[in-house]
XYZ file of C-alpha atoms in Angstrom:
558
model
C 73.472 122.094 41.473
C 76.573 122.982 39.495
C 76.564 123.655 35.805
C 79.546 122.215 33.525
C 80.264 124.582 30.827
C 83.064 124.264 28.144
C 84.173 125.811 25.064
C 84.103 122.238 23.487
C 80.331 121.836 24.125
C 79.326 124.996 22.752
C 81.240 124.471 19.465
C 79.604 120.946 19.358
C 76.182 122.531 19.533
C 76.830 125.066 16.750
C 78.660 122.051 14.704
C 75.180 120.025 15.063
C 73.091 123.053 14.178
C 75.146 123.574 11.016
C 74.738 119.873 10.108
C 71.160 120.120 10.611
C 70.814 122.703 7.732
C 73.025 120.828 5.311
C 72.318 118.262 2.939
C 75.678 116.897 3.179
C 79.252 117.852 3.696
C 81.459 118.801 0.880
C 83.747 116.267 -0.496
C 85.431 118.456 -3.236
C 86.875 121.902 -3.781
C 89.903 123.933 -2.488
C 91.036 123.529 1.168
C 90.412 126.603 3.148
C 92.530 127.342 6.274
C 90.495 128.255 9.365
C 91.157 130.935 11.728
C 94.350 130.434 14.031
C 93.548 128.787 17.502
C 94.055 131.570 20.305
C 97.521 130.751 21.709
C 96.958 132.554 24.787
C 93.862 130.513 25.629
C 95.937 127.311 26.034
C 93.737 124.318 26.682
C 90.147 123.983 26.370
C 88.614 125.636 29.346
C 86.508 123.153 31.191
C 85.275 125.222 34.162
C 82.439 124.794 36.897
C 79.952 127.705 37.160
C 78.684 127.385 40.968
C 75.152 128.690 41.748
C 74.914 132.211 43.563
C 73.361 132.169 47.123
C 69.538 131.519 46.825
C 67.027 133.942 48.458
C 65.822 132.854 51.862
C 68.559 130.169 52.271
C 68.993 128.582 55.867
C 72.398 128.819 57.443
C 73.132 125.187 56.513
C 72.209 125.951 52.762
C 74.520 128.897 52.856
C 77.483 126.880 54.163
C 76.733 123.964 51.621
C 76.608 126.288 48.837
C 79.755 127.981 49.754
C 81.687 124.852 49.849
C 79.971 124.038 46.563
C 81.575 127.324 45.147
C 84.954 126.339 45.847
C 84.901 124.746 42.502
C 84.697 128.227 40.758
C 87.915 129.945 40.776
C 86.920 132.567 38.217
C 87.212 136.083 39.374
C 89.283 135.046 42.379
C 86.496 132.647 43.579
C 83.933 135.472 43.044
C 80.829 133.216 43.370
C 82.035 131.933 46.811
C 82.573 135.474 48.291
C 78.801 136.160 47.481
C 78.091 133.624 50.348
C 80.295 135.981 52.717
C 79.373 138.924 54.704
C 80.812 142.017 53.107
C 83.255 142.702 55.927
C 84.832 139.276 55.544
C 84.891 139.002 51.697
C 88.326 140.576 51.275
C 89.889 138.544 54.308
C 89.072 134.933 53.181
C 92.017 133.510 51.185
C 90.997 130.630 48.842
C 94.356 129.881 47.751
C 95.657 129.317 51.382
C 94.858 125.681 51.273
C 92.728 123.126 49.191
C 91.216 120.087 51.134
C 90.399 116.968 49.179
C 87.641 115.213 50.983
C 85.605 112.017 50.489
C 82.431 112.503 48.758
C 79.195 112.021 50.602
C 81.087 112.067 54.007
C 80.050 115.704 55.020
C 77.892 115.857 58.079
C 76.423 119.153 59.090
C 75.500 120.261 62.668
C 73.690 123.660 63.104
C 73.580 125.561 66.403
C 71.344 128.130 67.497
C 73.810 130.947 67.814
C 74.194 131.311 63.918
C 77.171 128.767 63.645
C 77.578 125.673 61.438
C 80.014 123.068 61.906
C 80.857 120.781 58.991
C 82.555 117.341 59.599
C 84.633 116.319 56.562
C 86.902 113.325 55.817
C 90.093 114.454 54.133
C 92.437 112.292 52.051
C 94.637 115.048 51.130
C 95.468 118.648 51.214
C 97.459 121.178 49.031
C 98.937 123.766 50.860
C 99.529 127.618 49.477
C 102.672 126.604 47.705
C 100.714 123.871 45.723
C 102.390 121.010 47.600
C 100.098 118.029 48.471
C 100.195 115.955 51.583
C 98.089 112.776 52.341
C 96.056 112.635 55.468
C 95.179 109.646 57.768
C 91.432 109.661 56.739
C 90.062 110.797 60.137
C 87.367 113.181 60.628
C 88.274 116.907 60.597
C 85.689 119.527 61.775
C 85.096 122.940 60.001
C 83.441 125.926 61.922
C 81.499 128.664 60.090
C 79.975 131.821 61.895
C 77.046 133.464 60.135
C 75.398 136.679 60.519
C 72.173 138.164 58.877
C 72.941 140.904 56.062
C 69.736 142.666 54.788
C 67.657 139.654 55.786
C 69.823 136.958 54.322
C 72.255 134.580 56.009
C 76.049 135.400 55.243
C 79.203 133.598 56.498
C 81.167 135.987 58.865
C 84.086 133.779 59.631
C 85.305 130.537 57.554
C 88.544 128.757 57.559
C 90.823 129.659 54.626
C 90.872 127.661 51.449
C 88.516 125.585 49.628
C 87.231 122.018 50.079
C 86.495 119.798 47.128
C 86.280 116.116 46.392
C 88.716 114.383 44.178
C 86.800 114.859 40.936
C 86.134 118.420 41.304
C 89.512 119.185 42.792
C 91.133 117.622 39.720
C 88.918 119.646 37.489
C 89.856 122.855 39.110
C 93.444 122.190 39.792
C 96.213 120.608 37.741
C 99.358 118.808 38.622
C 102.401 120.448 37.278
C 106.329 120.157 37.731
C 108.614 122.951 39.232
C 112.032 121.788 38.163
C 115.196 122.038 39.903
C 118.838 120.611 39.545
C 120.475 117.965 41.362
C 123.473 118.906 43.322
C 125.773 118.179 40.491
C 123.841 120.365 37.979
C 123.449 117.263 35.730
C 119.918 116.370 36.053
C 116.451 118.283 36.392
C 114.301 117.209 39.381
C 110.693 117.527 39.261
C 108.917 119.064 42.451
C 105.220 118.344 41.966
C 102.747 121.086 42.597
C 99.019 121.643 42.101
C 97.738 125.157 40.851
C 94.560 126.144 39.240
C 94.297 125.506 35.929
C 93.725 129.273 34.782
C 97.133 131.331 34.428
C 99.166 128.112 34.898
C 102.252 129.874 33.426
C 102.000 132.530 36.093
C 101.683 130.042 38.892
C 104.546 127.793 37.675
C 106.947 130.792 37.285
C 106.209 132.383 40.672
C 106.692 128.994 42.432
C 110.103 128.694 40.741
C 111.606 132.119 40.846
C 109.800 133.646 43.920
C 109.304 130.374 45.910
C 111.474 127.552 47.188
C 111.549 123.577 46.678
C 109.114 121.660 49.314
C 110.806 121.413 52.347
C 111.484 117.803 52.344
C 113.286 118.092 48.944
C 115.052 121.415 49.645
C 118.499 120.017 50.886
C 118.678 117.853 47.931
C 118.519 120.023 44.994
C 119.743 123.485 43.788
C 118.024 126.341 41.862
C 119.882 128.536 39.529
C 117.691 131.356 40.256
C 119.499 133.738 42.710
C 117.390 134.524 45.922
C 117.857 138.142 45.176
C 115.978 137.821 41.861
C 112.261 138.436 41.381
C 109.620 138.646 39.005
C 108.986 142.074 37.944
C 105.201 141.397 37.615
C 102.672 139.159 38.736
C 101.416 138.134 35.314
C 103.459 135.890 32.857
C 101.653 136.141 29.533
C 102.051 133.976 26.566
C 102.887 135.194 23.080
C 102.722 132.690 20.332
C 102.874 129.778 23.034
C 105.927 131.153 24.663
C 105.726 132.361 28.497
C 107.002 135.960 28.669
C 108.870 136.112 31.986
C 109.770 139.860 33.122
C 112.428 139.679 35.568
C 113.893 142.344 38.213
C 116.877 144.339 37.224
C 119.354 142.015 38.953
C 118.996 139.573 36.220
C 121.393 141.682 34.117
C 124.340 140.884 36.490
C 123.792 137.196 36.104
C 126.511 135.248 34.212
C 125.777 133.433 31.100
C 126.030 129.916 32.721
C 123.555 130.769 35.472
C 121.397 132.149 32.892
C 121.319 129.088 30.686
C 120.630 126.936 33.823
C 117.605 129.222 34.570
C 116.369 128.841 31.117
C 116.642 125.069 31.383
C 114.524 125.204 34.662
C 112.012 127.402 33.244
C 111.564 125.579 29.777
C 111.089 122.188 31.598
C 108.729 123.599 34.488
C 106.356 125.527 31.640
C 106.401 122.221 29.431
C 104.726 120.450 32.223
C 101.682 122.729 31.449
C 102.013 122.375 27.932
C 103.790 125.607 27.314
C 106.585 125.606 24.675
C 109.078 127.493 26.460
C 110.048 130.884 28.038
C 111.558 134.211 27.126
C 113.206 136.236 30.018
C 113.267 139.870 29.872
C 114.230 142.920 31.823
C 112.153 146.156 31.187
C 110.776 144.588 28.019
C 114.427 143.749 26.465
C 114.958 139.930 26.191
C 117.657 138.407 28.290
C 119.820 136.048 26.281
C 119.840 132.361 27.463
C 120.295 128.999 25.940
C 119.017 126.077 28.141
C 121.744 123.655 28.952
C 121.800 120.104 28.415
C 120.751 117.790 30.808
C 121.199 113.930 31.398
C 118.003 112.134 30.704
C 116.798 109.359 33.053
C 115.204 107.068 30.488
C 116.319 103.464 30.667
C 116.263 100.678 27.888
C 112.588 99.691 27.101
C 113.799 96.170 26.956
C 113.492 94.170 30.295
C 117.139 92.960 31.973
C 116.567 89.372 33.181
C 118.631 86.496 34.592
C 117.987 83.194 33.349
C 119.548 79.802 34.443
C 122.778 80.349 32.276
C 122.574 83.861 30.939
C 121.987 87.704 31.987
C 121.013 90.639 29.679
C 118.479 92.513 27.870
C 115.510 90.104 26.557
C 114.668 90.673 22.943
C 112.107 88.187 21.741
C 113.542 84.869 22.779
C 116.968 86.043 22.713
C 119.297 87.924 25.531
C 121.601 90.462 24.510
C 124.437 90.256 27.006
C 126.072 93.170 28.738
C 129.881 93.244 28.348
C 131.540 92.190 31.546
C 128.487 92.028 33.639
C 126.836 89.200 31.772
C 129.947 86.917 32.336
C 130.203 87.270 36.204
C 126.572 87.609 37.232
C 125.189 84.325 36.777
C 127.743 82.655 38.721
C 127.184 84.888 41.934
C 123.511 83.561 42.501
C 121.831 86.941 42.631
C 118.308 87.224 44.085
C 118.052 90.918 42.839
C 120.141 92.935 40.306
C 120.103 96.573 40.017
C 122.083 98.227 36.903
C 123.945 101.463 37.599
C 123.278 103.996 34.858
C 126.506 103.688 32.988
C 125.869 99.727 33.011
C 129.516 99.177 34.415
C 128.376 98.353 37.979
C 125.424 96.312 39.216
C 124.285 96.277 42.934
C 123.126 92.596 43.938
C 121.794 90.652 46.790
C 122.881 87.138 46.707
C 121.116 83.967 47.600
C 123.017 83.984 50.851
C 121.673 87.336 51.692
C 124.787 89.543 51.077
C 124.696 92.801 48.974
C 127.745 92.552 46.423
C 129.066 95.356 43.980
C 129.647 93.673 40.382
C 131.991 95.393 37.924
C 132.161 94.824 34.169
C 135.858 93.932 34.766
C 134.454 90.949 36.107
C 135.411 91.584 39.532
C 133.125 91.841 42.533
C 133.141 92.599 46.381
C 130.824 92.195 49.192
C 129.639 95.491 50.601
C 127.169 94.498 53.315
C 126.778 91.047 54.971
C 124.208 91.978 57.703
C 121.346 89.669 58.635
C 117.949 90.302 56.857
C 119.095 92.553 54.125
C 116.518 93.690 51.419
C 117.251 94.493 47.926
C 119.970 97.170 47.494
C 119.702 100.165 45.304
C 122.810 102.222 43.649
C 123.013 105.828 43.004
C 124.550 107.972 40.057
C 127.591 108.302 42.227
C 128.273 104.581 42.493
C 127.029 104.652 46.228
C 125.242 101.183 47.102
C 122.491 101.672 49.561
C 121.448 98.771 52.048
C 119.258 98.207 55.037
C 118.031 95.157 57.087
C 114.227 94.622 56.848
C 113.751 94.663 60.680
C 116.120 97.642 61.225
C 115.135 100.569 58.923
C 117.224 103.075 60.947
C 120.477 101.119 59.783
C 120.519 102.357 56.472
C 123.932 102.557 54.816
C 125.540 103.818 51.543
C 128.871 102.115 50.467
C 130.971 104.034 48.022
C 132.927 102.774 45.091
C 136.042 102.601 47.160
C 134.433 100.778 49.999
C 133.758 103.808 52.262
C 130.619 103.098 54.286
C 128.314 105.993 55.264
C 125.915 105.417 58.173
C 122.864 107.565 57.434
C 121.879 108.849 60.760
C 118.205 108.920 61.771
C 116.964 107.252 58.652
C 113.169 106.515 58.501
C 112.154 107.760 61.881
C 109.120 105.808 63.279
C 109.404 102.862 60.808
C 109.014 99.385 62.244
C 109.659 97.290 59.031
C 110.954 98.175 55.582
C 110.522 95.979 52.632
C 111.957 97.955 49.527
C 114.280 100.935 48.907
C 114.732 102.781 45.480
C 116.975 105.697 44.919
C 115.677 108.031 42.275
C 117.623 107.705 38.884
C 118.742 111.489 39.476
C 120.067 110.404 42.849
C 118.283 113.270 44.768
C 115.609 111.185 46.482
C 115.181 107.674 48.082
C 111.945 105.962 48.404
C 110.980 103.246 50.712
C 108.122 100.740 51.511
C 107.727 100.768 55.179
C 105.315 99.916 58.028
C 104.612 102.716 60.386
C 102.966 101.115 63.356
C 100.082 99.136 61.724
C 99.848 100.993 58.527
C 102.058 100.219 55.445
C 103.028 103.390 53.409
C 105.422 104.694 50.599
C 107.806 107.125 52.151
C 110.232 109.445 50.512
C 113.080 111.600 51.414
C 115.927 113.859 49.823
C 119.231 112.640 49.815
C 121.770 115.308 51.358
C 125.302 115.124 49.984
C 128.610 116.864 50.617
C 130.573 118.654 48.027
C 132.096 115.556 46.607
C 128.533 113.809 46.080
C 128.758 111.320 49.076
C 125.752 110.863 51.045
C 125.570 112.941 54.174
C 122.058 112.306 55.392
C 118.379 112.320 54.439
C 116.186 115.221 54.769
C 112.748 115.072 56.392
C 110.667 112.143 55.224
C 107.565 112.657 53.335
C 104.549 110.262 53.280
C 103.571 109.902 49.618
C 100.787 107.276 50.027
C 99.371 105.232 52.447
C 99.176 101.488 50.945
C 96.272 99.062 51.119
C 98.489 96.361 52.394
C 102.095 95.287 52.708
C 104.547 96.819 50.190
C 106.312 94.082 48.148
C 108.786 96.096 45.837
C 108.857 99.536 44.201
C 110.450 100.861 41.159
C 110.973 104.464 39.694
C 108.977 104.963 36.292
C 110.249 108.266 35.787
C 111.409 111.456 37.800
C 107.869 112.004 39.806
C 106.293 108.585 39.648
C 106.683 105.420 41.470
C 105.473 101.998 40.560
C 104.447 100.058 43.851
C 103.759 96.294 44.039
C 101.760 95.781 47.223
C 99.198 93.413 48.875
C 95.548 94.353 48.954
C 93.458 91.594 50.827
C 93.731 88.319 48.971
C 95.121 90.151 45.870
C 98.167 92.094 44.808
C 98.088 95.351 42.888
C 100.406 97.613 41.313
C 99.837 101.354 42.054
C 101.183 104.024 39.615
C 101.814 106.595 42.444
C 102.852 110.137 41.598
C 105.187 111.955 44.180
C 103.013 114.713 45.174
C 99.775 113.549 43.729
C 97.271 110.735 43.392
C 97.932 107.085 42.554
C 96.189 104.750 39.951
C 95.806 100.927 41.353
C 95.541 97.857 38.907
C 95.138 94.259 39.957
C 98.471 92.200 39.394
C 98.650 88.804 38.332
C 98.807 86.076 41.027
C 102.016 85.761 43.134
C 104.252 88.644 41.913
C 107.595 89.013 43.776
C 109.257 91.768 41.812
C 108.568 94.944 39.698
C 110.598 96.867 37.098
C 109.240 100.048 35.589
C 110.100 101.280 31.935
C 109.661 105.108 31.282
C 105.988 105.403 31.144
C 102.800 104.717 33.169
C 101.101 101.348 32.572
C 103.957 99.715 31.087
C 105.685 98.047 34.022
C 106.958 94.443 34.239
C 106.372 91.940 36.956
C 107.927 88.698 37.900
C 106.047 85.858 39.570
C 107.427 83.246 42.166
C 107.353 80.813 39.248
C 109.665 82.680 36.965
C 107.091 83.929 34.697
C 107.487 87.446 33.356
C 104.471 89.767 32.709
C 104.240 93.285 30.872
C 101.564 95.459 31.543
C 99.375 96.684 28.419
C 96.838 99.116 29.915
C 94.699 96.930 32.247
C 95.983 93.368 31.027
C 98.970 91.346 31.807
C 100.070 89.334 28.892
C 103.051 86.941 29.404
C 106.350 87.738 28.078
C 108.422 84.703 29.260
C 109.135 81.840 31.559
C 112.156 80.507 33.144
C 113.191 84.001 34.492
C 115.268 83.718 37.762
C 115.669 87.470 38.443
C 113.844 90.784 36.731
C 116.576 93.511 37.006
C 115.861 97.191 37.540
C 117.836 99.983 35.636
C 119.001 103.319 36.839
C 119.427 104.942 33.524
C 121.484 104.251 30.428
C 124.912 105.274 29.353
C 125.554 109.004 27.958
């Protein structure tokens, strides 16, 4: 049995005792300032305290206790190491891997030679860099060897890493963003990682300065930190809520523009842990830097819609037109619309099945007429991406000048594709595919040449396995995708973290399109009858009727 301890619980008991000894709370008198909150502590520390090995425990009990102790990272998993033989304690590496398994699914097999095998059903795994990957849910054996040490069973060999169910994993580890730049140095791009909640500033800073982007993303992003630069120490303390980042001597030779980009990456990465910012230093002396401005990826919170006779932003019962585009779009009979970030261009799929570029000067041109095209997507460079549903490898990107780039080796292994969506920063493309018999959400980094034109895709990564066929997808922000999918006789909306877990909610009946805004649990859905819904927590109130197309947005003008 594990005991959950928290600072908040202790304070609560003290407060209750104080109330019990008082006849009432004061309602008058001067305001007295309390003691300042310890800024080094960060968030309230909720931590599991696993049990030590009990005397006389059997081999199975020792292995079960060792696995349970994976929830206690204090003192470098000091409690878990007590279950290990002395010669093995320093060899075991708890941070090498974290496996998230389904609760109640562990099966123990004990052999007579002092070995125990535990069959688990993993749903995800986190590697030594903090990157999460999903698994197919099949059984996985873990082998443990045990020896007797002074009359007690202890583990002499075990797999590196810890094994936790999702609830305990999310209590021990937290999801953070390690931030990189896109290839134009315009946007910041999150690479989601999972680290122990203790010493978050150190984990994040090490990953950014001494590590690399996730392999699937690496070719799509840049880091301002030179490869020769290192952290001077393995600790990043907080002072006044600001991370103190000690760098090696080579930082002194870095030009101001690069230092300012480094500062932007550091500040944004640490903000994902609730840390106010960072101060770089060399030998204790501050390094001057001012974070560069980056382009935001927020969109207009109003839904962009097409009715029978108008296109624009829906405000109450009125539609605010977009200059140029609103005049030409209704007459092209679009089935889907995606607005470019500057709103001077839109990518549409017409009722005839063609993909068309529409400009705000009221001109348009067909960019793809292949059979079976799905809804197109447009990137910040103005390339319109299109692909036939039955030919995932036939992905193309057409530039503003009409140049067509065939994306080699796109989506290997996929037999069907139902949705593609380029991230608003232009570094990644998400796809709803069917891989054999299982539908999934995939993602890949977009490789570009020096002019920003697409040159290919990086390795694809499985973000999530879907409960049924994917219908549509839309980026919520830089690290979350809203997915509309079938689930048996119902449809669901999944808010899926790229590199994390997803949250699922039942959708209204008959949805055909989804459009995200800028936050979770606030997406819009359009059904086949033209009814527009807006998510409010777990509910789906009706916004409007008579909507032909629910458009998506790729950003907002600068």
